[in-house]
Short mmCIF file of C-alpha atoms in Angstrom, two decimals:
data_model
loop_
_atom_site.label_atom_id
_atom_site.label_comp_id
_atom_site.label_asym_id
_atom_site.label_seq_id
_atom_site.Cartn_x
_atom_site.Cartn_y
_atom_site.Cartn_z
CA UNK A 751 101.10 127.97 141.09
CA UNK A 752 98.23 127.30 138.72
CA UNK A 753 96.85 123.66 137.61
CA UNK A 754 96.57 123.03 134.14
CA UNK A 755 94.30 120.21 133.00
CA UNK A 756 94.92 119.54 129.14
CA UNK A 757 93.43 116.85 126.50
CA UNK A 758 95.64 114.87 124.89
CA UNK A 759 95.99 112.57 121.79
CA UNK A 760 98.49 110.27 120.65
CA UNK A 761 99.52 107.51 118.80
CA UNK A 762 100.43 104.78 121.09
CA UNK A 763 102.33 102.10 118.56
CA UNK A 764 105.45 103.20 118.85
CA UNK A 765 105.47 103.56 123.34
CA UNK A 766 105.45 101.29 126.13
CA UNK A 767 101.61 102.70 127.37
CA UNK A 768 101.18 105.66 129.06
CA UNK A 769 103.39 105.29 132.56
CA UNK A 770 106.90 105.97 132.97
CA UNK A 771 108.88 103.09 132.94
CA UNK A 772 113.11 103.10 133.05
CA UNK A 773 114.35 102.74 130.24
CA UNK A 774 111.38 102.40 128.19
CA UNK A 775 109.66 105.02 125.68
CA UNK A 776 107.13 106.48 127.58
CA UNK A 777 104.08 108.70 126.98
CA UNK A 778 104.45 109.93 130.57
CA UNK A 779 107.87 110.60 129.69
CA UNK A 780 107.81 112.68 127.16
CA UNK A 781 105.26 114.55 128.73
CA UNK A 782 106.96 115.58 131.79
CA UNK A 783 110.02 116.32 129.39
CA UNK A 784 108.78 118.68 127.36
CA UNK A 785 107.44 120.43 130.39
CA UNK A 786 110.89 120.57 132.09
CA UNK A 787 111.87 122.62 129.12
CA UNK A 788 109.05 125.15 128.99
CA UNK A 789 109.18 125.45 133.58
CA UNK A 790 112.69 124.72 133.57
CA UNK A 791 112.16 122.42 137.22
CA UNK A 792 110.98 118.64 137.82
CA UNK A 793 107.41 118.29 136.81
CA UNK A 794 104.76 115.08 137.25
CA UNK A 795 101.75 114.86 134.94
CA UNK A 796 98.55 113.04 135.95
CA UNK A 797 96.83 111.29 133.52
CA UNK A 798 92.82 110.32 133.81
CA UNK A 799 94.57 106.27 134.17
CA UNK A 800 97.04 104.90 132.05
CA UNK A 801 96.92 103.04 129.17
CA UNK A 802 99.01 99.48 128.19
CA UNK A 803 101.53 99.77 125.01
CA UNK A 804 100.18 100.23 122.06
CA UNK A 805 96.77 101.88 122.93
CA UNK A 806 95.83 104.86 120.94
CA UNK A 807 94.56 107.95 122.84
CA UNK A 808 91.54 110.68 121.52
CA UNK A 809 91.08 112.20 124.38
CA UNK A 810 93.34 111.70 127.55
CA UNK A 811 93.20 114.14 130.09
CA UNK A 812 95.80 115.32 131.89
CA UNK A 813 96.96 117.68 135.01
CA UNK A 814 99.70 119.11 135.62
CA UNK A 815 101.01 121.96 138.35
CA UNK A 816 103.27 125.07 137.33
CA UNK A 817 104.21 128.84 137.57
CA UNK A 818 102.20 130.95 135.49
CA UNK A 819 104.69 131.24 132.84
CA UNK A 820 103.22 130.44 129.37
CA UNK A 821 99.92 132.12 128.76
CA UNK A 822 97.25 128.56 128.68
CA UNK A 823 96.49 128.90 125.42
CA UNK A 824 99.51 128.78 124.06
CA UNK A 825 100.33 125.80 126.17
CA UNK A 826 99.37 123.45 123.34
CA UNK A 827 101.23 125.08 121.44
CA UNK A 828 104.86 125.38 123.76
CA UNK A 829 104.44 121.34 124.36
CA UNK A 830 103.46 120.11 120.91
CA UNK A 831 106.51 121.98 119.40
CA UNK A 832 108.51 119.66 121.83
CA UNK A 833 107.19 116.52 121.77
CA UNK A 834 107.47 113.88 118.59
CA UNK A 835 104.80 113.85 116.81
CA UNK A 836 102.83 110.95 117.56
CA UNK A 837 102.01 112.59 121.18
CA UNK A 838 99.66 116.40 120.10
CA UNK A 839 98.53 118.41 123.30
CA UNK A 840 95.04 119.64 121.92
CA UNK A 841 93.75 122.16 124.26
CA UNK A 842 94.27 123.52 127.97
CA UNK A 843 92.66 125.31 130.63
CA UNK A 844 93.23 126.72 133.95
CA UNK A 845 91.43 124.32 136.55
CA UNK A 846 90.46 124.70 140.12
CA UNK A 847 93.99 123.89 142.61
CA UNK A 848 92.52 120.90 143.86
CA UNK A 849 91.47 119.32 140.13
CA UNK A 850 92.76 115.70 139.24
CA UNK A 851 92.27 114.35 136.37
CA UNK A 852 92.72 110.99 137.88
CA UNK A 853 90.65 111.11 140.87
CA UNK A 854 87.87 113.34 139.10
CA UNK A 855 86.67 111.11 136.32
CA UNK A 856 84.00 109.73 136.17
CA UNK A 857 83.15 108.11 133.45
CA UNK A 858 85.48 107.28 130.40
CA UNK A 859 84.76 106.17 126.87
CA UNK A 860 86.73 103.78 124.88
CA UNK A 861 86.26 102.57 121.47
CA UNK A 862 87.55 99.45 119.71
CA UNK A 863 88.28 99.59 116.58
CA UNK A 864 87.90 96.06 114.07
CA UNK A 865 88.46 95.86 110.16
CA UNK A 866 86.02 93.43 108.59
CA UNK A 867 87.79 93.00 105.65
CA UNK A 868 88.98 89.90 103.79
CA UNK A 869 92.36 92.17 103.22
CA UNK A 870 93.05 94.67 105.17
CA UNK A 871 93.92 98.14 104.60
CA UNK A 872 97.86 99.59 105.28
CA UNK A 873 97.21 102.70 106.26
CA UNK A 874 94.58 100.80 109.93
CA UNK A 875 97.14 98.47 110.53
CA UNK A 876 98.40 100.45 113.53
CA UNK A 877 94.46 101.40 114.36
CA UNK A 878 93.02 98.55 114.54
CA UNK A 879 92.45 94.71 114.86
CA UNK A 880 92.28 93.04 111.31
CA UNK A 881 89.34 89.96 111.23
CA UNK A 882 89.46 88.43 108.05
CA UNK A 883 86.88 86.34 108.57
CA UNK A 884 83.06 87.91 107.78
CA UNK A 885 81.29 88.84 111.63
CA UNK A 886 77.84 88.34 112.31
CA UNK A 887 77.32 92.11 113.49
CA UNK A 888 73.65 91.63 113.94
CA UNK A 889 74.58 89.61 116.90
CA UNK A 890 77.46 91.33 118.06
CA UNK A 891 75.30 94.50 117.93
CA UNK A 892 72.72 92.53 119.84
CA UNK A 893 75.30 91.23 122.64
CA UNK A 894 76.75 94.35 123.46
CA UNK A 895 73.81 96.15 125.06
CA UNK A 896 72.87 93.35 127.33
CA UNK A 897 76.19 94.38 130.08
CA UNK A 898 74.92 97.83 130.44
CA UNK A 899 74.35 98.46 134.22
CA UNK A 900 75.73 98.10 137.34
CA UNK A 901 77.55 94.21 137.57
CA UNK A 902 80.49 92.17 139.07
CA UNK A 903 82.48 92.45 135.84
CA UNK A 904 85.47 89.90 137.08
CA UNK A 905 84.41 87.37 133.85
CA UNK A 906 86.14 90.54 131.92
CA UNK A 907 89.46 91.34 134.47
CA UNK A 908 92.77 90.23 133.26
CA UNK A 909 93.39 86.91 135.33
CA UNK A 910 96.08 87.45 138.09
CA UNK A 911 95.31 90.90 138.39
CA UNK A 912 94.83 92.14 142.12
CA UNK A 913 90.90 93.17 142.78
CA UNK A 914 89.57 95.06 145.92
CA UNK A 915 86.25 95.72 144.14
CA UNK A 916 85.07 94.57 140.55
CA UNK A 917 81.21 96.76 140.67
CA UNK A 918 81.71 98.93 137.86
CA UNK A 919 78.48 101.03 136.06
CA UNK A 920 78.50 100.80 132.23
CA UNK A 921 75.87 103.53 130.50
CA UNK A 922 77.20 102.55 127.25
CA UNK A 923 77.70 99.85 125.13
CA UNK A 924 77.15 99.72 121.35
CA UNK A 925 78.61 97.61 117.86
CA UNK A 926 77.87 100.42 115.31
CA UNK A 927 79.57 99.27 111.42
CA UNK A 928 79.53 100.72 108.34
CA UNK A 929 79.78 97.20 106.33
CA UNK A 930 83.74 97.08 106.58
CA UNK A 931 84.64 99.08 109.90
CA UNK A 932 82.66 97.68 113.12
CA UNK A 933 83.74 99.88 116.01
CA UNK A 934 82.33 98.98 119.62
CA UNK A 935 82.06 101.98 122.16
CA UNK A 936 82.02 101.61 126.00
CA UNK A 937 81.20 103.79 128.45
CA UNK A 938 81.81 103.71 132.46
CA UNK A 939 82.57 105.07 135.64
CA UNK A 940 85.91 102.99 135.53
CA UNK A 941 87.27 99.65 134.01
CA UNK A 942 88.84 96.79 135.29
CA UNK A 943 92.66 96.02 134.07
CA UNK A 944 91.61 94.62 130.39
CA UNK A 945 88.45 95.11 130.59
CA UNK A 946 87.52 96.41 127.38
CA UNK A 947 89.87 94.31 125.10
CA UNK A 948 88.09 91.19 126.97
CA UNK A 949 84.72 92.20 126.40
CA UNK A 950 86.14 92.58 122.66
CA UNK A 951 87.40 89.46 122.26
CA UNK A 952 83.99 87.65 123.90
CA UNK A 953 82.07 89.89 121.07
CA UNK A 954 84.69 88.79 118.51
CA UNK A 955 83.22 84.73 119.57
CA UNK A 956 79.94 86.12 120.02
CA UNK A 957 80.70 87.63 115.56
CA UNK A 958 82.14 83.90 114.75
CA UNK A 959 78.73 82.05 115.77
CA UNK A 960 80.74 80.24 118.84
CA UNK A 961 78.55 81.65 121.44
CA UNK A 962 75.02 83.10 121.83
CA UNK A 963 74.12 87.06 122.10
CA UNK A 964 72.30 86.05 125.46
CA UNK A 965 75.52 84.42 126.81
CA UNK A 966 77.59 87.39 127.86
CA UNK A 967 75.15 88.49 130.12
CA UNK A 968 75.48 84.41 131.56
CA UNK A 969 79.35 85.54 131.78
CA UNK A 970 78.78 88.35 133.40
CA UNK A 971 76.96 86.79 136.41
CA UNK A 972 79.71 83.27 136.17
CA UNK A 973 82.24 86.15 137.22
CA UNK A 974 84.64 83.41 135.90
CA UNK A 975 87.61 84.94 133.61
CA UNK A 976 87.82 81.52 131.46
CA UNK A 977 84.40 81.88 130.07
CA UNK A 978 85.11 85.27 128.47
CA UNK A 979 86.72 85.50 125.56
CA UNK A 980 90.64 86.56 124.80
CA UNK A 981 92.30 89.39 125.31
CA UNK A 982 92.07 91.32 121.25
CA UNK A 983 95.45 93.12 120.62
CA UNK A 984 96.71 97.12 121.94
CA UNK A 985 95.93 98.41 118.71
CA UNK A 986 92.11 98.79 118.16
CA UNK A 987 91.74 100.59 121.13
CA UNK A 988 91.66 103.92 121.57
CA UNK A 989 90.98 106.15 124.86
CA UNK A 990 87.87 108.35 123.54
CA UNK A 991 87.03 110.34 126.28
CA UNK A 992 87.16 111.42 129.86
CA UNK A 993 84.13 113.39 131.76
CA UNK A 994 84.11 114.97 134.89
CA UNK A 995 81.51 116.40 137.62
CA UNK A 996 79.54 119.62 136.25
CA UNK A 997 81.77 121.30 138.41
CA UNK A 998 85.05 121.03 136.70
CA UNK A 999 83.08 121.21 133.37
CA UNK A 1000 82.78 117.96 130.66
CA UNK A 1001 85.31 117.19 129.02
CA UNK B 863 104.16 81.25 82.23
CA UNK B 864 101.18 83.32 82.76
CA UNK B 865 100.80 87.36 82.93
CA UNK B 866 99.19 88.66 86.17
CA UNK B 867 98.45 91.77 87.43
CA UNK B 868 97.84 92.60 90.56
CA UNK B 869 96.29 96.30 92.85
CA UNK B 870 98.31 96.38 95.55
CA UNK B 871 98.79 99.25 98.16
CA UNK B 872 101.38 100.48 100.66
CA UNK B 873 102.40 102.87 103.34
CA UNK B 874 105.51 104.27 101.96
CA UNK B 875 106.47 106.03 104.84
CA UNK B 876 109.28 103.21 105.76
CA UNK B 877 110.29 102.66 102.41
CA UNK B 878 113.16 104.31 100.29
CA UNK B 879 110.38 104.43 97.59
CA UNK B 880 109.28 101.84 95.09
CA UNK B 881 112.02 100.97 93.08
CA UNK B 882 114.69 98.81 94.24
CA UNK B 883 117.48 100.20 95.48
CA UNK B 884 120.87 97.92 96.89
CA UNK B 885 120.50 97.93 100.63
CA UNK B 886 117.63 100.02 101.22
CA UNK B 887 114.18 98.79 102.11
CA UNK B 888 112.19 99.91 99.02
CA UNK B 889 108.44 97.77 97.78
CA UNK B 890 109.49 96.53 94.89
CA UNK B 891 112.17 94.30 96.72
CA UNK B 892 109.43 93.00 99.19
CA UNK B 893 106.99 92.47 96.26
CA UNK B 894 109.76 90.18 94.13
CA UNK B 895 111.17 88.47 97.72
CA UNK B 896 107.61 87.53 98.22
CA UNK B 897 106.90 86.31 95.00
CA UNK B 898 110.15 83.99 95.05
CA UNK B 899 109.16 82.45 98.13
CA UNK B 900 105.79 81.38 95.95
CA UNK B 901 107.43 80.42 92.97
CA UNK B 902 110.84 79.37 93.46
CA UNK B 903 112.48 81.06 90.97
CA UNK B 904 114.00 85.01 90.05
CA UNK B 905 111.50 87.26 89.89
CA UNK B 906 110.72 90.93 88.31
CA UNK B 907 108.00 92.91 88.90
CA UNK B 908 106.83 95.79 86.83
CA UNK B 909 105.27 98.95 88.04
CA UNK B 910 103.18 101.22 86.67
CA UNK B 911 105.53 103.63 87.20
CA UNK B 912 108.13 104.69 90.66
CA UNK B 913 106.89 106.10 93.48
CA UNK B 914 109.50 108.00 95.72
CA UNK B 915 110.48 107.63 99.23
CA UNK B 916 107.41 107.79 101.79
CA UNK B 917 105.14 108.32 99.13
CA UNK B 918 102.34 106.11 99.25
CA UNK B 919 99.45 104.08 97.20
CA UNK B 920 95.86 103.08 97.13
CA UNK B 921 96.42 101.81 93.28
CA UNK B 922 99.64 100.90 92.49
CA UNK B 923 99.62 98.67 89.69
CA UNK B 924 102.41 95.90 89.26
CA UNK B 925 102.88 93.09 86.59
CA UNK B 926 105.54 89.91 86.70
CA UNK B 927 104.80 86.41 84.58
CA UNK B 928 104.83 83.08 86.40
CA UNK B 929 104.25 79.69 86.21
CA UNK B 930 100.57 79.01 87.01
CA UNK B 931 101.27 77.32 90.51
CA UNK B 932 99.05 79.75 92.24
CA UNK B 933 95.12 79.89 91.62
CA UNK B 934 94.55 83.62 90.48
CA UNK B 935 92.28 84.18 93.07
CA UNK B 936 94.88 83.11 95.78
CA UNK B 937 97.76 85.31 95.04
CA UNK B 938 97.01 87.85 97.13
CA UNK B 939 96.67 85.53 99.72
CA UNK B 940 99.71 83.81 98.85
CA UNK B 941 101.34 87.30 98.70
CA UNK B 942 99.86 88.85 101.86
CA UNK B 943 101.37 85.93 103.92
CA UNK B 944 104.82 86.95 103.33
CA UNK B 945 104.26 90.68 102.82
CA UNK B 946 105.22 92.92 105.68
CA UNK B 947 101.94 94.15 106.79
CA UNK B 948 102.17 97.51 105.29
CA UNK B 949 102.51 96.33 101.76
CA UNK B 950 99.02 94.48 100.64
CA UNK B 951 98.29 92.91 97.40
CA UNK B 952 93.70 93.91 97.03
CA UNK B 953 93.20 92.00 93.72
CA UNK B 954 95.07 89.59 91.16
CA UNK B 955 94.02 88.65 87.59
CA UNK B 956 95.24 87.21 84.70
CA UNK B 957 96.34 89.34 81.73
CA UNK B 958 97.27 89.30 78.25
CA UNK B 959 100.71 87.82 77.59
CA UNK B 960 101.83 91.25 76.44
CA UNK B 961 100.30 93.24 79.21
CA UNK B 962 102.63 95.93 81.25
CA UNK B 963 101.84 97.84 84.15
CA UNK B 964 103.94 100.84 82.47
CA UNK B 965 103.59 100.92 79.12
CA UNK B 966 99.79 99.88 78.72
CA UNK B 967 98.81 103.40 81.24
CA UNK B 968 96.93 105.50 80.00
CA UNK B 969 96.28 107.81 82.90
CA UNK B 970 97.11 107.83 86.19
CA UNK B 971 95.44 109.75 89.10
CA UNK B 972 96.75 111.09 92.22
CA UNK B 973 95.60 112.32 95.43
CA UNK B 974 97.06 114.45 98.08
CA UNK B 975 96.22 114.90 101.55
CA UNK B 976 96.68 118.42 103.65
CA UNK B 977 95.21 118.56 107.36
CA UNK B 978 94.69 121.99 107.96
CA UNK B 979 93.96 122.41 111.55
CA UNK B 980 95.63 124.10 113.92
CA UNK B 981 96.87 121.34 115.73
CA UNK B 982 97.89 118.43 114.11
CA UNK B 983 96.39 115.11 114.29
CA UNK B 984 99.06 112.18 115.62
CA UNK B 985 97.04 109.63 113.51
CA UNK B 986 97.21 111.24 110.24
CA UNK B 987 100.88 112.60 110.35
CA UNK B 988 102.79 109.98 108.47
CA UNK B 989 99.90 110.56 105.53
CA UNK B 990 99.31 114.23 105.10
CA UNK B 991 100.73 117.88 105.60
CA UNK B 992 100.34 119.46 108.47
CA UNK B 993 99.75 123.63 107.13
CA UNK B 994 98.02 124.85 109.98
CA UNK B 995 97.85 128.48 109.33
CA UNK B 996 93.94 128.45 107.50
CA UNK B 997 94.08 128.60 103.76
CA UNK B 998 91.86 129.86 101.67
CA UNK B 999 90.25 127.27 100.31
CA UNK B 1000 87.90 128.99 97.68
CA UNK B 1001 91.36 130.48 95.62
CA UNK B 1002 93.32 126.90 95.64
CA UNK B 1003 89.86 125.18 94.56
CA UNK B 1004 89.46 128.04 92.02
CA UNK B 1005 93.23 127.63 90.74
CA UNK B 1006 93.18 124.07 90.55
CA UNK B 1007 91.54 123.10 87.14
CA UNK B 1008 92.38 126.07 85.43
CA UNK B 1009 95.76 123.47 84.47
CA UNK B 1010 93.29 120.93 83.41
CA UNK B 1011 94.18 120.47 79.50
CA UNK B 1012 97.48 119.71 77.32
CA UNK B 1013 100.57 121.53 78.02
CA UNK B 1014 103.86 121.80 78.89
CA UNK B 1015 104.94 121.06 82.26
CA UNK B 1016 108.03 122.12 82.77
CA UNK B 1017 107.26 124.54 85.48
CA UNK B 1018 105.80 122.02 87.58
CA UNK B 1019 108.95 119.87 86.81
CA UNK B 1020 112.21 118.97 89.27
CA UNK B 1021 114.48 121.28 88.46
CA UNK B 1022 117.88 119.51 87.31
CA UNK B 1023 115.83 116.63 86.13
CA UNK B 1024 116.54 115.44 82.05
CA UNK B 1025 113.36 116.11 80.51
CA UNK B 1026 113.05 114.72 76.61
CA UNK B 1027 108.85 115.82 76.45
CA UNK B 1028 107.91 117.93 79.20
CA UNK B 1029 103.85 117.60 77.32
CA UNK B 1030 101.81 116.11 79.73
CA UNK B 1031 97.71 116.11 79.59
CA UNK B 1032 95.78 116.73 82.91
CA UNK B 1033 91.82 115.28 82.60
CA UNK B 1034 91.26 115.76 86.49
CA UNK B 1035 92.27 118.95 88.72
CA UNK B 1036 90.43 119.17 91.98
CA UNK B 1037 90.37 120.58 95.50
CA UNK B 1038 88.01 119.21 97.61
CA UNK B 1039 87.61 120.33 101.73
CA UNK B 1040 85.65 119.26 104.32
CA UNK B 1041 86.48 122.35 106.49
CA UNK B 1042 89.47 120.36 108.03
CA UNK B 1043 90.80 118.24 105.00
CA UNK B 1044 91.81 119.50 101.75
CA UNK B 1045 92.60 116.57 99.51
CA UNK B 1046 93.77 117.48 95.97
CA UNK B 1047 93.01 115.39 92.84
CA UNK B 1048 94.80 115.22 89.84
CA UNK B 1049 94.24 112.64 86.77
CA UNK B 1050 97.04 113.18 83.54
CA UNK B 1051 98.48 110.80 80.98
CA UNK B 1052 101.86 111.22 83.27
CA UNK B 1053 103.23 113.08 85.38
CA UNK B 1054 106.68 114.98 85.19
CA UNK B 1055 109.52 113.71 88.44
CA UNK B 1056 107.90 115.25 91.29
CA UNK B 1057 105.10 117.60 88.75
CA UNK B 1058 102.41 116.83 92.18
CA UNK B 1059 104.31 117.93 94.82
CA UNK B 1060 105.26 121.21 92.86
CA UNK B 1061 101.14 121.58 91.91
CA UNK B 1062 100.51 121.16 95.49
CA UNK B 1063 103.31 123.73 96.93
CA UNK B 1064 101.66 125.87 94.31
CA UNK B 1065 98.08 125.67 95.24
CA UNK B 1066 99.39 126.52 98.71
CA UNK B 1067 101.30 129.63 97.84
CA UNK B 1068 97.61 130.67 96.25
CA UNK B 1069 95.84 129.35 99.72
CA UNK B 1070 98.38 131.89 101.50
CA UNK B 1071 97.29 134.52 99.54
CA UNK B 1072 100.99 135.24 98.05
CA UNK B 1073 99.81 134.36 94.51
CA UNK B 1074 95.98 135.10 92.67
CA UNK B 1075 94.42 131.51 91.61
CA UNK B 1076 94.93 132.88 87.95
CA UNK B 1077 98.59 132.91 88.08
CA UNK B 1078 98.41 129.02 88.19
CA UNK B 1079 98.57 129.34 84.80
CA UNK B 1080 101.01 132.44 84.16
CA UNK B 1081 102.95 129.70 85.61
CA UNK B 1082 102.74 127.04 83.01
CA UNK B 1083 102.59 128.91 80.48
CA UNK B 1084 106.49 130.42 81.71
CA UNK B 1085 107.45 127.35 82.23
CA UNK B 1086 110.01 128.13 84.65
CA UNK B 1087 110.58 126.07 87.89
CA UNK B 1088 111.28 129.38 89.77
CA UNK B 1089 107.84 130.13 89.56
CA UNK B 1090 106.02 127.93 90.93
CA UNK B 1091 105.97 127.38 94.57
CA UNK B 1092 108.32 124.77 96.65
CA UNK B 1093 108.13 120.98 96.24
CA UNK B 1094 105.95 119.83 99.18
CA UNK B 1095 106.49 116.37 101.53
CA UNK B 1096 105.92 113.15 100.14
CA UNK B 1097 103.84 111.63 103.25
CA UNK B 1098 101.06 113.62 101.51
CA UNK B 1099 100.54 111.71 98.48
CA UNK B 1100 98.82 109.08 97.04
CA UNK B 1101 99.05 106.66 93.90
CA UNK B 1102 95.22 106.78 93.81
CA UNK B 1103 94.54 104.44 90.49
CA UNK B 1104 96.13 103.59 87.01
CA UNK B 1105 94.15 103.36 84.01
CA UNK B 1106 94.85 101.10 81.20
CA UNK B 1107 93.23 101.16 77.79
CA UNK B 1108 89.58 99.75 77.40
CA UNK B 1109 91.10 96.20 75.84
CA UNK B 1110 92.99 95.48 79.16
CA UNK B 1111 89.63 96.44 81.36
CA UNK B 1112 89.94 99.85 83.97
CA UNK B 1113 91.33 99.40 86.92
#
């Protein structure tokens, strides 16, 4: 058996998230079904992590074990010919037998896209949050990097979800804009459930002038979910990149 | 009664074209339904021209007659609140009583987008044609401007469609690329049925090396639909801009 690592992209709009669920369309189900047609046996796909319903991926990483039936460089073409067009395998490589897409991930980067025009584009509605009110992007740009570092991020953790350890290290947290689009990019060693969407909800409160930029750090220190902003919609969120330790090579 | 001109955008993926058809979703039907809710009377919307099933618009122009119930600058917001999110009114203005979106149009510009990566993006599949074979873009770039001028474009007219006059003047015809995306842009005083999609089908034959760039002009002169390339898929086509005579102002 070989161990294959793949980088995949998907438009999450029409899926109930990554993880298999009975009778609901999921990314995992379509990947496993495609592989089962290729390898003619029951297959399990492991991802770097789940993505929620409606969340997209620019660089999700998966791995699976299989016999060497298809040459590694042909795996993307074989899979793409069997996958729906909104799930795409970009690249496949053979990795060490013990490589695990989830357990070996050392960093993940997410991106959240906001369409800040008065009137939204019909072409981006599936891939962004439309905020018609002109946001104070300077305030958001100031606030974003304040959360870089190692913190207990309980305040940005979906209420009611079970926590064992809510300390995470954020390496990068920044807001970029071209005047129309606002893109928030965040890299961390891991994320709590809904963490990115609650950070963005908080940055939007700052962009709307309801909170000062510095308050974002007070919210982190409070560890109180009630103090943070709301959880923004899934359709603006993209899993951008997953990084592995040097021994596995960077993706 | 006032006469209102609007610029609209739509993602044509989920519509059976612009023009109303019984029991099928069309852009015209949703526009008229939205206006009927606003104006509480039966409404007719006139467009610069039909777009086919799956074709998009970045700058379609419509007009309609209505009582002055809604201030002109509020019309886009009123309509957008009643339209599905894949149809958007960008701008409204009051025009002369005799302005007609179709009959007064003097030029139209279309754009056709080709995704020329080996593996297509799942985010652009609704808005481009995927051509995995690396195209000779230089040859396409040379060929495109050769059709500029006044010609009988019968060779680029859908076979079987009725023709009264197939002479059109093409003002601009060019291919641009950033190495991944190939965009064909064409401006003319009018287009025959499927003309842009057949020109692109012919440019693809040239890009695949099946035809020399200069042959595109031979095809024009032949007036023979059989000599031109196939009609490419609708999802790469965008109605980009409609221009009116100076008296109406440029859109």
